[in-house]
Amino acid sequence: MDVVAERVAALREERIDHRFKGLPPDAEGLTVGELADQRRTLADGGFTTPLLVLSAAALDHNLAVLEGWTTEHGLAFAPHGKTSMAPQLFARQLERGAWGITVAVPHQLRVCRAFGIPRVFLANELVDPAALRWLAAELDADPDFAFVCYVDSVRGVQLMNEVLLAAGTRRRVDVVVELGAGPGARTGARTEADCAAVAAAVGAADRLRLVGVAGYEGEVPDADPERVRAWLRRLVALAAELDRSGAFADAERIVISAGGSAWFDAVADVFGGIGAMSAPVLPLLRSGAYVTHDDAHYARVTPFTRVPGRLEPAFRLWAQVVSRPAPGQAFLNAGKRDAPYDLGLPTPVAVHSPAGLRPAPPELRVSGISDQHLWLSVPPDDALEVGDLVALGLSHPCTTFDKWPLIPVATPDGIVTDYVRTFF
């Protein structure tokens, strides 16, 4: 068993207790593995509400779809781990051929290393001295650990180099110049001239090595297919120009990286035209939200609305009707602590009552969200009652996972076969 599989398997030994909301009270003291082996059902297994559930079938499907898609398009894949921060899912992505895992901040990097992830791409500039000292020690301790991060300023390069020199690290830290996505976008050097200056600063730094370019096309202002492709062509052209200038002379491979979950079809199109360079090119896609997909935001913007194929929403949040104070109004016992709301409110998809399971009528909708309540607008003739359960589709995986430290994984017939542990 390799180190990642071994450390992920050890999660089965964690004890169930009050930290894990929604789990059966009578499971207190069992290990996660013991509870999983009981194969409890969602219907009568003692789970409490609200309860977030992952679909085993949807997870399997989505993992397979992106594995096949990236292979077909000749892309290396480092899915963004900040979506889930779930090492069990990282392990499954690596088993399916992922080059590594992408993260955004030092804590997420440390989680990856705690579970033995061998390659990590940090899609951010890393200038925190304590984190850099930890990284230096980690690199020196493990010659097989591959790490890459952004740089987007001369000042940032200088700060990184100073800390690494003071730490006495033996290995250089690999960096890629981040090209900003345009005026008003997030991070990244704004012009090719700025990128060249950053690259020159890396070349003068003792403890850094320039290995490529990167960015995030999801920040392109007023994004549409042509604007996104135009920015991606700029990114590829920047890599070619820096290569001609000798900026990648020390690189074993030249990394060209982009790709959120909204435009990875455009990334594949443009990266498919990358020409020969002075070293082998690693065209690296970083999409992460695909693993669970969703029912709203990514359902609308995923490339699989533009190319053949599909992804499946893997999340369902079950909440209970706890108040029916007016004919057109009801309240569920889930709120901001349980459901994402930054990219749209949850959507009722089914109702379970003593009469059985039925599809939610289109007029049944979430009209608001409080700390611990979802506000439901109810059709006047609907039979929804206190005690009924409502299954909700969600929008935005990144802000779903972070609310649930241990998530049941269920088969289509409601048997819970596993539990996914998150680390936010």
GROMACS .gro file of C-alpha atoms in nm:
model
  424
    1MET     CA    1   0.000   0.000   0.000
    2ASP     CA    2   0.146   0.340  -0.096
    3VAL     CA    3   0.172   0.622   0.155
    4VAL     CA    4  -0.138   0.811   0.035
    5ALA     CA    5  -0.358   0.499   0.048
    6GLU     CA    6  -0.219   0.404   0.387
    7ARG     CA    7  -0.287   0.743   0.546
    8VAL     CA    8  -0.633   0.769   0.390
    9ALA     CA    9  -0.717   0.421   0.520
   10ALA     CA   10  -0.622   0.537   0.871
   11LEU     CA   11  -0.918   0.778   0.862
   12ARG     CA   12  -1.141   0.475   0.925
   13GLU     CA   13  -0.997   0.458   1.279
   14GLU     CA   14  -1.126   0.802   1.383
   15ARG     CA   15  -1.399   0.786   1.648
   16ILE     CA   16  -1.749   0.918   1.588
   17ASP     CA   17  -1.852   1.190   1.834
   18HIS     CA   18  -2.022   1.528   1.865
   19ARG     CA   19  -1.794   1.690   1.606
   20PHE     CA   20  -1.976   1.527   1.318
   21LYS     CA   21  -2.323   1.668   1.266
   22GLY     CA   22  -2.604   1.461   1.124
   23LEU     CA   23  -2.455   1.127   1.221
   24PRO     CA   24  -2.655   0.881   1.435
   25PRO     CA   25  -2.634   0.961   1.808
   26ASP     CA   26  -2.610   0.589   1.883
   27ALA     CA   27  -2.292   0.570   1.675
   28GLU     CA   28  -2.100   0.763   1.943
   29GLY     CA   29  -1.771   0.587   2.009
   30LEU     CA   30  -1.769   0.372   1.697
   31THR     CA   31  -1.487   0.418   1.452
   32VAL     CA   32  -1.573   0.558   1.111
   33GLY     CA   33  -1.485   0.220   0.963
   34GLU     CA   34  -1.712   0.034   1.204
   35LEU     CA   35  -2.002   0.265   1.122
   36ALA     CA   36  -1.941   0.233   0.749
   37ASP     CA   37  -1.931  -0.146   0.778
   38GLN     CA   38  -2.278  -0.145   0.938
   39ARG     CA   39  -2.422  -0.025   0.603
   40ARG     CA   40  -2.692   0.181   0.768
   41THR     CA   41  -2.964   0.330   0.552
   42LEU     CA   42  -3.053   0.696   0.527
   43ALA     CA   43  -3.418   0.613   0.593
   44ASP     CA   44  -3.388   0.424   0.922
   45GLY     CA   45  -3.021   0.435   1.022
   46GLY     CA   46  -3.064   0.693   1.296
   47PHE     CA   47  -2.924   0.993   1.106
   48THR     CA   48  -3.043   1.337   1.218
   49THR     CA   49  -3.120   1.647   1.015
   50PRO     CA   50  -2.988   1.850   0.857
   51LEU     CA   51  -2.776   1.592   0.678
   52LEU     CA   52  -2.552   1.634   0.375
   53VAL     CA   53  -2.516   1.319   0.165
   54LEU     CA   54  -2.285   1.237  -0.126
   55SER     CA   55  -2.398   1.011  -0.409
   56ALA     CA   56  -2.155   0.723  -0.460
   57ALA     CA   57  -2.276   0.680  -0.817
   58ALA     CA   58  -2.233   1.048  -0.907
   59LEU     CA   59  -1.883   1.057  -0.758
   60ASP     CA   60  -1.779   0.751  -0.959
   61HIS     CA   61  -1.930   0.896  -1.274
   62ASN     CA   62  -1.769   1.240  -1.242
   63LEU     CA   63  -1.426   1.102  -1.158
   64ALA     CA   64  -1.440   0.879  -1.466
   65VAL     CA   65  -1.562   1.156  -1.695
   66LEU     CA   66  -1.275   1.395  -1.620
   67GLU     CA   67  -1.018   1.116  -1.626
   68GLY     CA   68  -1.132   1.025  -1.976
   69TRP     CA   69  -1.167   1.384  -2.090
   70THR     CA   70  -0.821   1.497  -1.981
   71THR     CA   71  -0.660   1.186  -2.128
   72GLU     CA   72  -0.841   1.239  -2.458
   73HIS     CA   73  -0.717   1.599  -2.476
   74GLY     CA   74  -0.360   1.528  -2.371
   75LEU     CA   75  -0.377   1.732  -2.051
   76ALA     CA   76  -0.207   1.668  -1.720
   77PHE     CA   77  -0.450   1.718  -1.433
   78ALA     CA   78  -0.406   1.872  -1.087
   79PRO     CA   79  -0.764   1.914  -0.959
   80HIS     CA   80  -0.814   2.200  -0.718
   81GLY     CA   81  -0.828   2.041  -0.373
   82LYS     CA   82  -0.970   2.348  -0.203
   83THR     CA   83  -1.304   2.243  -0.349
   84SER     CA   84  -1.333   1.948  -0.111
   85MET     CA   85  -1.023   1.932   0.113
   86ALA     CA   86  -1.102   1.560   0.129
   87PRO     CA   87  -0.794   1.336   0.112
   88GLN     CA   88  -1.011   1.035   0.024
   89LEU     CA   89  -1.116   1.216  -0.292
   90PHE     CA   90  -0.757   1.328  -0.358
   91ALA     CA   91  -0.652   0.963  -0.344
   92ARG     CA   92  -0.921   0.862  -0.591
   93GLN     CA   93  -0.817   1.140  -0.828
   94LEU     CA   94  -0.453   1.031  -0.811
   95GLU     CA   95  -0.556   0.669  -0.872
   96ARG     CA   96  -0.727   0.791  -1.188
   97GLY     CA   97  -0.410   0.949  -1.323
   98ALA     CA   98  -0.405   1.299  -1.176
   99TRP     CA   99  -0.055   1.453  -1.185
  100GLY     CA  100  -0.108   1.607  -0.842
  101ILE     CA  101  -0.341   1.825  -0.636
  102THR     CA  102  -0.386   2.204  -0.649
  103VAL     CA  103  -0.433   2.413  -0.334
  104ALA     CA  104  -0.463   2.782  -0.253
  105VAL     CA  105  -0.315   2.846   0.094
  106PRO     CA  106  -0.045   2.698   0.322
  107HIS     CA  107  -0.291   2.510   0.545
  108GLN     CA  108  -0.424   2.319   0.246
  109LEU     CA  109  -0.069   2.238   0.139
  110ARG     CA  110   0.003   2.098   0.485
  111VAL     CA  111  -0.306   1.876   0.467
  112CYS     CA  112  -0.188   1.738   0.135
  113ARG     CA  113   0.155   1.660   0.274
  114ALA     CA  114   0.009   1.505   0.590
  115PHE     CA  115  -0.156   1.252   0.360
  116GLY     CA  116   0.153   1.200   0.146
  117ILE     CA  117   0.039   1.378  -0.172
  118PRO     CA  118   0.355   1.368  -0.387
  119ARG     CA  119   0.291   1.667  -0.616
  120VAL     CA  120   0.121   1.992  -0.515
  121PHE     CA  121   0.053   2.305  -0.719
  122LEU     CA  122  -0.018   2.610  -0.503
  123ALA     CA  123  -0.220   2.854  -0.715
  124ASN     CA  124  -0.109   3.157  -0.517
  125GLU     CA  125   0.206   3.347  -0.435
  126LEU     CA  126   0.362   3.214  -0.113
  127VAL     CA  127   0.527   3.492   0.089
  128ASP     CA  128   0.437   3.387   0.444
  129PRO     CA  129   0.774   3.337   0.623
  130ALA     CA  130   0.656   3.059   0.855
  131ALA     CA  131   0.497   2.869   0.567
  132LEU     CA  132   0.807   2.911   0.352
  133ARG     CA  133   1.032   2.777   0.628
  134TRP     CA  134   0.802   2.476   0.667
  135LEU     CA  135   0.804   2.424   0.288
  136ALA     CA  136   1.184   2.443   0.278
  137ALA     CA  137   1.212   2.171   0.541
  138GLU     CA  138   0.951   1.957   0.363
  139LEU     CA  139   1.133   1.981   0.030
  140ASP     CA  140   1.469   1.897   0.184
  141ALA     CA  141   1.325   1.602   0.376
  142ASP     CA  142   1.160   1.443   0.072
  143PRO     CA  143   1.347   1.454  -0.260
  144ASP     CA  144   1.044   1.304  -0.435
  145PHE     CA  145   0.810   1.586  -0.329
  146ALA     CA  146   0.729   1.813  -0.627
  147PHE     CA  147   0.597   2.161  -0.553
  148VAL     CA  148   0.510   2.458  -0.774
  149CYS     CA  149   0.360   2.796  -0.683
  150TYR     CA  150   0.278   3.131  -0.844
  151VAL     CA  151   0.489   3.445  -0.845
  152ASP     CA  152   0.339   3.769  -0.974
  153SER     CA  153   0.564   4.048  -0.842
  154VAL     CA  154   0.930   4.133  -0.808
  155ARG     CA  155   0.870   4.212  -0.441
  156GLY     CA  156   0.715   3.870  -0.385
  157VAL     CA  157   1.012   3.699  -0.549
  158GLN     CA  158   1.253   3.892  -0.326
  159LEU     CA  159   1.060   3.807  -0.010
  160MET     CA  160   1.049   3.438  -0.097
  161ASN     CA  161   1.418   3.424  -0.177
  162GLU     CA  162   1.521   3.605   0.140
  163VAL     CA  163   1.327   3.366   0.364
  164LEU     CA  164   1.448   3.056   0.182
  165LEU     CA  165   1.809   3.171   0.198
  166ALA     CA  166   1.779   3.239   0.570
  167ALA     CA  167   1.623   2.896   0.618
  168GLY     CA  168   1.920   2.735   0.448
  169THR     CA  169   1.708   2.522   0.216
  170ARG     CA  170   1.907   2.300  -0.017
  171ARG     CA  171   1.642   2.262  -0.288
  172ARG     CA  172   1.516   2.549  -0.496
  173VAL     CA  173   1.143   2.619  -0.502
  174ASP     CA  174   0.982   2.587  -0.845
  175VAL     CA  175   0.765   2.884  -0.946
  176VAL     CA  176   0.551   2.989  -1.241
  177VAL     CA  177   0.479   3.347  -1.342
  178GLU     CA  178   0.110   3.424  -1.305
  179LEU     CA  179  -0.042   3.626  -1.588
  180GLY     CA  180  -0.339   3.829  -1.466
  181ALA     CA  181  -0.667   3.775  -1.648
  182GLY     CA  182  -0.719   4.143  -1.726
  183PRO     CA  183  -0.803   4.481  -1.572
  184GLY     CA  184  -0.993   4.442  -1.248
  185ALA     CA  185  -0.919   4.070  -1.227
  186ARG     CA  186  -0.778   3.902  -0.922
  187THR     CA  187  -0.404   3.831  -0.880
  188GLY     CA  188  -0.135   3.807  -1.149
  189ALA     CA  189   0.109   4.038  -1.328
  190ARG     CA  190  -0.098   4.256  -1.558
  191THR     CA  191   0.123   4.285  -1.868
  192GLU     CA  192   0.377   4.077  -2.054
  193ALA     CA  193   0.641   4.334  -1.957
  194ASP     CA  194   0.548   4.288  -1.591
  195CYS     CA  195   0.575   3.910  -1.635
  196ALA     CA  196   0.920   3.948  -1.794
  197ALA     CA  197   1.036   4.157  -1.497
  198VAL     CA  198   0.910   3.892  -1.253
  199ALA     CA  199   1.084   3.620  -1.457
  200ALA     CA  200   1.409   3.818  -1.450
  201ALA     CA  201   1.381   3.854  -1.072
  202VAL     CA  202   1.338   3.476  -1.039
  203GLY     CA  203   1.644   3.426  -1.258
  204ALA     CA  204   1.845   3.639  -1.016
  205ALA     CA  205   1.715   3.458  -0.708
  206ASP     CA  206   1.931   3.185  -0.558
  207ARG     CA  207   1.655   2.970  -0.408
  208LEU     CA  208   1.389   2.987  -0.683
  209ARG     CA  209   1.362   2.820  -1.023
  210LEU     CA  210   1.130   2.940  -1.299
  211VAL     CA  211   0.949   2.646  -1.458
  212GLY     CA  212   0.657   2.798  -1.646
  213VAL     CA  213   0.354   3.027  -1.657
  214ALA     CA  214   0.002   2.998  -1.521
  215GLY     CA  215  -0.321   3.182  -1.450
  216TYR     CA  216  -0.695   3.149  -1.408
  217GLU     CA  217  -0.918   3.216  -1.706
  218GLY     CA  218  -1.227   3.228  -1.484
  219GLU     CA  219  -1.127   3.583  -1.389
  220VAL     CA  220  -1.133   3.716  -1.746
  221PRO     CA  221  -1.360   4.025  -1.736
  222ASP     CA  222  -1.694   3.973  -1.913
  223ALA     CA  223  -1.586   3.619  -1.993
  224ASP     CA  224  -1.715   3.462  -2.312
  225PRO     CA  225  -1.559   3.195  -2.537
  226GLU     CA  226  -1.357   3.438  -2.748
  227ARG     CA  227  -1.230   3.653  -2.458
  228VAL     CA  228  -1.128   3.344  -2.263
  229ARG     CA  229  -0.949   3.192  -2.562
  230ALA     CA  230  -0.775   3.522  -2.634
  231TRP     CA  231  -0.636   3.532  -2.280
  232LEU     CA  232  -0.528   3.168  -2.301
  233ARG     CA  233  -0.345   3.243  -2.626
  234ARG     CA  234  -0.167   3.526  -2.445
  235LEU     CA  235  -0.064   3.281  -2.174
  236VAL     CA  236   0.079   3.035  -2.428
  237ALA     CA  237   0.254   3.315  -2.618
  238LEU     CA  238   0.404   3.440  -2.291
  239ALA     CA  239   0.546   3.095  -2.223
  240ALA     CA  240   0.697   3.083  -2.573
  241GLU     CA  241   0.854   3.429  -2.539
  242LEU     CA  242   1.003   3.355  -2.199
  243ASP     CA  243   1.139   3.029  -2.335
  244ARG     CA  244   1.305   3.209  -2.628
  245SER     CA  245   1.465   3.446  -2.379
  246GLY     CA  246   1.619   3.155  -2.188
  247ALA     CA  247   1.408   3.207  -1.877
  248PHE     CA  248   1.338   2.831  -1.845
  249ALA     CA  249   1.699   2.721  -1.893
  250ASP     CA  250   1.700   2.529  -1.565
  251ALA     CA  251   1.354   2.375  -1.603
  252GLU     CA  252   1.321   2.001  -1.651
  253ARG     CA  253   0.972   2.060  -1.794
  254ILE     CA  254   0.783   2.378  -1.879
  255VAL     CA  255   0.452   2.410  -1.695
  256ILE     CA  256   0.167   2.593  -1.869
  257SER     CA  257  -0.134   2.583  -1.640
  258ALA     CA  258  -0.490   2.715  -1.629
  259GLY     CA  259  -0.836   2.575  -1.592
  260GLY     CA  260  -1.118   2.625  -1.350
  261SER     CA  261  -1.442   2.433  -1.384
  262ALA     CA  262  -1.616   2.677  -1.619
  263TRP     CA  263  -1.387   2.695  -1.924
  264PHE     CA  264  -1.177   2.381  -1.938
  265ASP     CA  265  -1.298   2.315  -2.293
  266ALA     CA  266  -1.134   2.643  -2.398
  267VAL     CA  267  -0.816   2.545  -2.214
  268ALA     CA  268  -0.806   2.215  -2.403
  269ASP     CA  269  -0.858   2.390  -2.737
  270VAL     CA  270  -0.579   2.642  -2.689
  271PHE     CA  271  -0.335   2.413  -2.507
  272GLY     CA  272  -0.376   2.165  -2.792
  273GLY     CA  273  -0.187   2.411  -3.011
  274ILE     CA  274   0.119   2.457  -2.789
  275GLY     CA  275   0.434   2.424  -2.999
  276ALA     CA  276   0.768   2.268  -2.918
  277MET     CA  277   0.979   2.439  -2.654
  278SER     CA  278   1.326   2.394  -2.509
  279ALA     CA  279   1.202   2.132  -2.261
  280PRO     CA  280   0.898   1.902  -2.251
  281VAL     CA  281   0.574   2.093  -2.184
  282LEU     CA  282   0.337   1.999  -1.902
  283PRO     CA  283  -0.008   2.139  -2.001
  284LEU     CA  284  -0.175   2.135  -1.660
  285LEU     CA  285  -0.551   2.165  -1.602
  286ARG     CA  286  -0.670   2.249  -1.248
  287SER     CA  287  -1.051   2.208  -1.248
  288GLY     CA  288  -1.184   2.093  -0.910
  289ALA     CA  289  -1.560   2.145  -0.879
  290TYR     CA  290  -1.630   1.866  -1.128
  291VAL     CA  291  -1.589   1.599  -0.860
  292THR     CA  292  -1.931   1.672  -0.710
  293HIS     CA  293  -2.065   1.919  -0.966
  294ASP     CA  294  -2.385   2.093  -0.845
  295ASP     CA  295  -2.744   2.175  -0.930
  296ALA     CA  296  -2.714   2.541  -1.026
  297HIS     CA  297  -2.397   2.741  -1.084
  298TYR     CA  298  -2.173   2.476  -1.240
  299ALA     CA  299  -2.472   2.304  -1.395
  300ARG     CA  300  -2.509   2.621  -1.603
  301VAL     CA  301  -2.145   2.702  -1.679
  302THR     CA  302  -1.967   2.365  -1.701
  303PRO     CA  303  -1.807   2.294  -2.040
  304PHE     CA  304  -2.031   1.991  -2.065
  305THR     CA  305  -2.309   2.231  -2.153
  306ARG     CA  306  -2.099   2.312  -2.464
  307VAL     CA  307  -1.939   1.977  -2.551
  308PRO     CA  308  -2.076   1.621  -2.551
  309GLY     CA  309  -2.103   1.456  -2.211
  310ARG     CA  310  -2.238   1.538  -1.870
  311LEU     CA  311  -2.154   1.563  -1.503
  312GLU     CA  312  -2.389   1.461  -1.222
  313PRO     CA  313  -2.471   1.658  -0.904
  314ALA     CA  314  -2.340   1.450  -0.614
  315PHE     CA  315  -2.477   1.650  -0.318
  316ARG     CA  316  -2.816   1.628  -0.151
  317LEU     CA  317  -2.894   1.817   0.168
  318TRP     CA  318  -3.182   1.670   0.366
  319ALA     CA  319  -3.361   1.907   0.605
  320GLN     CA  320  -3.681   1.880   0.805
  321VAL     CA  321  -3.985   2.105   0.812
  322VAL     CA  322  -3.992   2.246   1.166
  323SER     CA  323  -4.248   2.523   1.125
  324ARG     CA  324  -4.551   2.592   0.904
  325PRO     CA  325  -4.662   2.930   1.040
  326ALA     CA  326  -4.865   3.044   0.737
  327PRO     CA  327  -5.033   2.877   0.437
  328GLY     CA  328  -4.763   2.986   0.194
  329GLN     CA  329  -4.466   2.954   0.426
  330ALA     CA  330  -4.252   2.686   0.589
  331PHE     CA  331  -3.914   2.668   0.758
  332LEU     CA  332  -3.647   2.398   0.737
  333ASN     CA  333  -3.389   2.323   1.005
  334ALA     CA  334  -3.089   2.401   0.784
  335GLY     CA  335  -2.926   2.738   0.727
  336LYS     CA  336  -2.601   2.919   0.658
  337ARG     CA  337  -2.408   2.673   0.874
  338ASP     CA  338  -2.519   2.386   0.650
  339ALA     CA  339  -2.586   2.505   0.295
  340PRO     CA  340  -2.394   2.720   0.045
  341TYR     CA  341  -2.559   3.045  -0.054
  342ASP     CA  342  -2.288   3.255  -0.222
  343LEU     CA  343  -2.379   3.134  -0.574
  344GLY     CA  344  -2.750   3.081  -0.532
  345LEU     CA  345  -2.987   2.938  -0.274
  346PRO     CA  346  -3.064   2.565  -0.243
  347THR     CA  347  -3.337   2.419  -0.461
  348PRO     CA  348  -3.598   2.168  -0.335
  349VAL     CA  349  -3.588   1.852  -0.545
  350ALA     CA  350  -3.794   1.601  -0.342
  351VAL     CA  351  -4.021   1.574  -0.040
  352HIS     CA  352  -4.043   1.272   0.190
  353SER     CA  353  -4.356   1.241   0.405
  354PRO     CA  354  -4.539   0.951   0.569
  355ALA     CA  355  -4.706   0.898   0.230
  356GLY     CA  356  -4.368   0.837   0.065
  357LEU     CA  357  -4.125   1.020  -0.161
  358ARG     CA  358  -4.248   1.266  -0.423
  359PRO     CA  359  -4.082   1.520  -0.652
  360ALA     CA  360  -4.087   1.875  -0.519
  361PRO     CA  361  -4.333   2.091  -0.712
  362PRO     CA  362  -4.168   2.373  -0.911
  363GLU     CA  363  -4.346   2.632  -0.698
  364LEU     CA  364  -4.181   2.501  -0.379
  365ARG     CA  365  -3.873   2.719  -0.350
  366VAL     CA  366  -3.623   2.855  -0.101
  367SER     CA  367  -3.686   3.227  -0.064
  368GLY     CA  368  -3.429   3.308   0.204
  369ILE     CA  369  -3.167   3.174   0.441
  370SER     CA  370  -3.092   3.246   0.807
  371ASP     CA  371  -2.821   3.108   1.034
  372GLN     CA  372  -3.018   2.789   1.107
  373HIS     CA  373  -3.330   2.811   0.888
  374LEU     CA  374  -3.418   2.793   0.522
  375TRP     CA  375  -3.728   2.992   0.429
  376LEU     CA  376  -3.964   2.800   0.202
  377SER     CA  377  -4.228   2.949  -0.020
  378VAL     CA  378  -4.500   2.683  -0.040
  379PRO     CA  379  -4.781   2.651  -0.299
  380PRO     CA  380  -5.118   2.709  -0.129
  381ASP     CA  381  -5.250   2.361  -0.205
  382ASP     CA  382  -4.932   2.170  -0.118
  383ALA     CA  383  -4.959   1.909   0.158
  384LEU     CA  384  -4.617   1.985   0.311
  385GLU     CA  385  -4.634   1.941   0.690
  386VAL     CA  386  -4.416   1.980   0.996
  387GLY     CA  387  -4.198   1.670   1.020
  388ASP     CA  388  -4.168   1.616   0.645
  389LEU     CA  389  -3.818   1.598   0.494
  390VAL     CA  390  -3.706   1.804   0.196
  391ALA     CA  391  -3.412   1.707  -0.026
  392LEU     CA  392  -3.226   2.009  -0.160
  393GLY     CA  393  -2.999   2.055  -0.457
  394LEU     CA  394  -2.705   2.286  -0.391
  395SER     CA  395  -2.496   2.543  -0.575
  396HIS     CA  396  -2.116   2.572  -0.539
  397PRO     CA  397  -1.920   2.270  -0.412
  398CYS     CA  398  -1.642   2.480  -0.256
  399THR     CA  399  -1.872   2.632   0.004
  400THR     CA  400  -2.062   2.307   0.063
  401PHE     CA  401  -1.774   2.087   0.171
  402ASP     CA  402  -1.639   2.343   0.418
  403LYS     CA  403  -1.950   2.313   0.635
  404TRP     CA  404  -1.936   1.935   0.682
  405PRO     CA  405  -1.638   1.759   0.844
  406LEU     CA  406  -1.771   1.405   0.783
  407ILE     CA  407  -2.012   1.330   0.498
  408PRO     CA  408  -2.198   1.003   0.437
  409VAL     CA  409  -2.164   0.848   0.092
  410ALA     CA  410  -2.475   0.657  -0.014
  411THR     CA  411  -2.577   0.421  -0.291
  412PRO     CA  412  -2.885   0.500  -0.505
  413ASP     CA  413  -3.101   0.289  -0.269
  414GLY     CA  414  -2.985   0.487   0.036
  415ILE     CA  415  -2.728   0.251   0.188
  416VAL     CA  416  -2.436   0.442   0.343
  417THR     CA  417  -2.114   0.270   0.238
  418ASP     CA  418  -1.849   0.526   0.333
  419TYR     CA  419  -1.784   0.861   0.500
  420VAL     CA  420  -1.573   1.139   0.349
  421ARG     CA  421  -1.359   1.339   0.595
  422THR     CA  422  -1.282   1.702   0.515
  423PHE     CA  423  -1.010   1.930   0.655
  424PHE     CA  424  -1.088   2.304   0.631
   0.00000   0.00000   0.00000
